Short mmCIF file of N, CA and C in Angstrom, two decimals:
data_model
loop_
_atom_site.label_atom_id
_atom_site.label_comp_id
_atom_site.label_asym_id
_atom_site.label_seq_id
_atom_site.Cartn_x
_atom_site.Cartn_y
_atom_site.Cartn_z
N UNK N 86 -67.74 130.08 9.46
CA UNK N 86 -66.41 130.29 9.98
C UNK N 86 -66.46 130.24 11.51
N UNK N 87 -66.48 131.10 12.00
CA UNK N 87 -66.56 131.23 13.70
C UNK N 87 -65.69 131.31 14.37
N UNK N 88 -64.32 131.50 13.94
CA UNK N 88 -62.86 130.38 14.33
C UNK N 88 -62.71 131.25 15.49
N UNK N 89 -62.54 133.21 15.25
CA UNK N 89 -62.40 133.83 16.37
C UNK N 89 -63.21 133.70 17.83
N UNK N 90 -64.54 133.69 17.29
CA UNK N 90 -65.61 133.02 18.39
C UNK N 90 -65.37 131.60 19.06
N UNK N 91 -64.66 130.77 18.86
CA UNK N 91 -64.54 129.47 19.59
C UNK N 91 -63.22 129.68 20.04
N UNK N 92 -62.27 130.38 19.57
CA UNK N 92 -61.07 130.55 20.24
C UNK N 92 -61.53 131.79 21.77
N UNK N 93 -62.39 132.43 21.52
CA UNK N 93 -62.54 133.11 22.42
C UNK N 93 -63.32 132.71 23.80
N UNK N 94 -64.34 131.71 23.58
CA UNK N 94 -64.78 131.01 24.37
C UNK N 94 -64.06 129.80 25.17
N UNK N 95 -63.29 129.03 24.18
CA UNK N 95 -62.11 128.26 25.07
C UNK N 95 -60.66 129.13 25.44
N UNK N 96 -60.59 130.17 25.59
CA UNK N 96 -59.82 131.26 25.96
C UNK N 96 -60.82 131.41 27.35
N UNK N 97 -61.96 131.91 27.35
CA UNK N 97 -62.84 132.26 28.61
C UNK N 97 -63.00 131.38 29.54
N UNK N 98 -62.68 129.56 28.60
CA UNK N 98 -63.25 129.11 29.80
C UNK N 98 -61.61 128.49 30.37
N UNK N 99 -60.96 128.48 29.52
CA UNK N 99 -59.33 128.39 30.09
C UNK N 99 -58.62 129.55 31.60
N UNK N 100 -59.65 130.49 31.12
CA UNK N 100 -58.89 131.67 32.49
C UNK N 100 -59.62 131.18 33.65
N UNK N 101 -61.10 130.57 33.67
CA UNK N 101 -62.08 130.15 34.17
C UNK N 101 -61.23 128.96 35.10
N UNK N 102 -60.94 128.28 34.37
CA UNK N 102 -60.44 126.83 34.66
C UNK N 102 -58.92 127.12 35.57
N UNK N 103 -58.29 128.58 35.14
CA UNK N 103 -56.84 128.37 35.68
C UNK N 103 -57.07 129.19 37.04
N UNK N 104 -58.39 130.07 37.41
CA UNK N 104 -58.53 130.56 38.59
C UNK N 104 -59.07 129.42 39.65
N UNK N 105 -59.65 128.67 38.80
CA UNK N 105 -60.43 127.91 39.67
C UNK N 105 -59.27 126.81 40.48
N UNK N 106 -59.02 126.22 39.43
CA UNK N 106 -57.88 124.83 39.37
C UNK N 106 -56.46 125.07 39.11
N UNK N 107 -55.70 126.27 38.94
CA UNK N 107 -54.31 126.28 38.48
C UNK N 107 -53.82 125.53 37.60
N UNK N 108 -54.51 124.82 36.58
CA UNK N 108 -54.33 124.55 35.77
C UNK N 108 -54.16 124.95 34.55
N UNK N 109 -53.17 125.12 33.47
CA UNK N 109 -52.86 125.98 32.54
C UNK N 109 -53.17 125.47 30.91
N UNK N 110 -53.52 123.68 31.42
CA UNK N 110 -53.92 123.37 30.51
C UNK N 110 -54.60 123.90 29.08
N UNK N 111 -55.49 124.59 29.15
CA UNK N 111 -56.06 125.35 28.90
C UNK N 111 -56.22 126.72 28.71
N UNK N 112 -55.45 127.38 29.24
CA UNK N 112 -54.79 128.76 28.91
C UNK N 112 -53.38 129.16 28.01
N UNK N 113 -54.34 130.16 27.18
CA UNK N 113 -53.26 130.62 26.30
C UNK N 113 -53.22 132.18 26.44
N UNK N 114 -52.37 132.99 26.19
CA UNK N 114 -52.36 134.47 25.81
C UNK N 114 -52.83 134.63 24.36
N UNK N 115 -53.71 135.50 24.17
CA UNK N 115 -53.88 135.88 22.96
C UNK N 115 -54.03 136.97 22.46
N UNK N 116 -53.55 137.35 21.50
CA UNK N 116 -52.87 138.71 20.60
C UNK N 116 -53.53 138.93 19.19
N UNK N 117 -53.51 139.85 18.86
CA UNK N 117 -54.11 140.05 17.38
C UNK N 117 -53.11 140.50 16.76
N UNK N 118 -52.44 139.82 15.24
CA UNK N 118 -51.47 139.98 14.79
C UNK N 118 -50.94 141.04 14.22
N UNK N 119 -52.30 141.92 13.83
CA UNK N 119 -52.05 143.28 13.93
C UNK N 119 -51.31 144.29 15.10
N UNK N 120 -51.78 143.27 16.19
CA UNK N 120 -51.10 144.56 17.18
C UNK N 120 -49.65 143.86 17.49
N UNK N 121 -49.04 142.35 16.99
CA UNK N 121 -47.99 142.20 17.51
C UNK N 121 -47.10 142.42 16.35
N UNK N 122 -47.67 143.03 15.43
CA UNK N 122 -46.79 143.47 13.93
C UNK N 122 -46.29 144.82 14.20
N UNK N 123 -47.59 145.69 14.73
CA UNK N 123 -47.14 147.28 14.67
C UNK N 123 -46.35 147.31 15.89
N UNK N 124 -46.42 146.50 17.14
CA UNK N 124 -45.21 146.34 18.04
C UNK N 124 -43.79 146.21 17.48
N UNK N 125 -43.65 145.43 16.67
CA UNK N 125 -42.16 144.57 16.35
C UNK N 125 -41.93 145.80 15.45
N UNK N 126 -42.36 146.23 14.46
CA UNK N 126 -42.16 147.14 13.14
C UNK N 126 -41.84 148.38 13.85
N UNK N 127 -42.68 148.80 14.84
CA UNK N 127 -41.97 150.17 16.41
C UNK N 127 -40.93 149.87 16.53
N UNK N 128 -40.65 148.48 17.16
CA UNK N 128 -39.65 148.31 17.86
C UNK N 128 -37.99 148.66 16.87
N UNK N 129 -38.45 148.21 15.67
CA UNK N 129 -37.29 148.20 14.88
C UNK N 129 -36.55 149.31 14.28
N UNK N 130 -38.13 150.50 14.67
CA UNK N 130 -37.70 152.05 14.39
C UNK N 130 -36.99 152.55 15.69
N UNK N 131 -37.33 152.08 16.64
CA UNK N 131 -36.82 152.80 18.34
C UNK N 131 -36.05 151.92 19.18
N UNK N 132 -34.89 151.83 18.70
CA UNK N 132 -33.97 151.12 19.06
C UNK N 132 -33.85 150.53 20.77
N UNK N 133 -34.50 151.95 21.65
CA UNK N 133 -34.64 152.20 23.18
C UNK N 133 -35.92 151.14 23.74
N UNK N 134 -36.40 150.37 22.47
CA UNK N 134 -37.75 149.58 22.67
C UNK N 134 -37.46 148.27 23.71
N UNK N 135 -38.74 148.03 24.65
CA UNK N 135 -38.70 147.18 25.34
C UNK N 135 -39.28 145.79 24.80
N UNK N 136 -39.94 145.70 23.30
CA UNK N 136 -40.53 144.61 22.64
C UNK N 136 -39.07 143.49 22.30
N UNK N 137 -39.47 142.64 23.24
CA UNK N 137 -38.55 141.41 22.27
C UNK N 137 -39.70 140.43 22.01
N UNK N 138 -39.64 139.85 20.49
CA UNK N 138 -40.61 138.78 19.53
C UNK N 138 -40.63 137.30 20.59
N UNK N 139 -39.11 137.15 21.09
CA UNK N 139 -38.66 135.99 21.83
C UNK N 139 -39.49 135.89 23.31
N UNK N 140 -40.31 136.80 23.63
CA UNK N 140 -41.52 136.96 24.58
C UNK N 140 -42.59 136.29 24.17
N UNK N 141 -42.69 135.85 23.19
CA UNK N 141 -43.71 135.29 22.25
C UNK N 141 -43.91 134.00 22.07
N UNK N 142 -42.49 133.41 22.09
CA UNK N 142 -41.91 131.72 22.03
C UNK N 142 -42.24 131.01 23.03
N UNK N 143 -42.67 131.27 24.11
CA UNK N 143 -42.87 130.28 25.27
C UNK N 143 -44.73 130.20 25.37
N UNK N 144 -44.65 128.76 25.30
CA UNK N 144 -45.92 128.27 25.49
C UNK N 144 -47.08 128.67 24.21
N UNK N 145 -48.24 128.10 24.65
CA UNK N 145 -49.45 128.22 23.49
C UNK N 145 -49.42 130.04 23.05
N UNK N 146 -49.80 130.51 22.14
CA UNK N 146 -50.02 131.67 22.16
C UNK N 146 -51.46 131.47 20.70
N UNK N 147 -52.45 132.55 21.03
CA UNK N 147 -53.41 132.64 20.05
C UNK N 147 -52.98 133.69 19.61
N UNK N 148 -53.48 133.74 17.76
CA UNK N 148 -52.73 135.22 17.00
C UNK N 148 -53.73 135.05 16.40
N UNK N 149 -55.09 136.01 16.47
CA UNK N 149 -56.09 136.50 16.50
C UNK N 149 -55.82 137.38 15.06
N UNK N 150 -56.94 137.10 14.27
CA UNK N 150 -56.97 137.99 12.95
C UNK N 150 -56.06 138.08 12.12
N UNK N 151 -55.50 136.44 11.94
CA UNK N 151 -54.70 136.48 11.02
C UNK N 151 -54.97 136.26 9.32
N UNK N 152 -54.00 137.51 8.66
CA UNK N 152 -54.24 137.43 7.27
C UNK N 152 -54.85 139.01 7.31
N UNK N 153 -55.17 139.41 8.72
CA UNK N 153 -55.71 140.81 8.49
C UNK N 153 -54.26 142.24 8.28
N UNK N 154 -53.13 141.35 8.85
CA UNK N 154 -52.15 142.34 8.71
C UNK N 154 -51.34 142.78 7.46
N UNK N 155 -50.95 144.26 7.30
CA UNK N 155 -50.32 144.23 5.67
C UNK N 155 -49.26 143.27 5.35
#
């Protein structure tokens, strides 16, 4: 498998690449779907919440450990 391990290394060398060169090519944000589940599922209990999902929609995003969430 490895999938988390190679996403994490072209993640390392993407931040690498965007300090060096400003280039974004290569950079993504990445999240573990666990933590952007128990965000949204908060959010929907605490109305006063600052989580919007639509923060999520712009550009590459990695979702790390998926299939691990209930």
């Amino acid at each position: 498998m490895g999938k988390s391990t190679l996403f994490d290394a072209i993640h390392h060398i993407g931040r690498i690449i965007l300090k060096q060169t400003r280039s974004t090519q290569l950079w993504f944000p990445r999240i573990s779907t666990v933590h952007l589940l128990t965000r949204y599922y908060e959010s929907q209990q605490n109305k006063n919440s600052n989580f919007k999902l639509e923060d999520y929609y712009r550009g590459k995003l990695y979702l790390d450990d998926v299939g691990k969430e209930d």
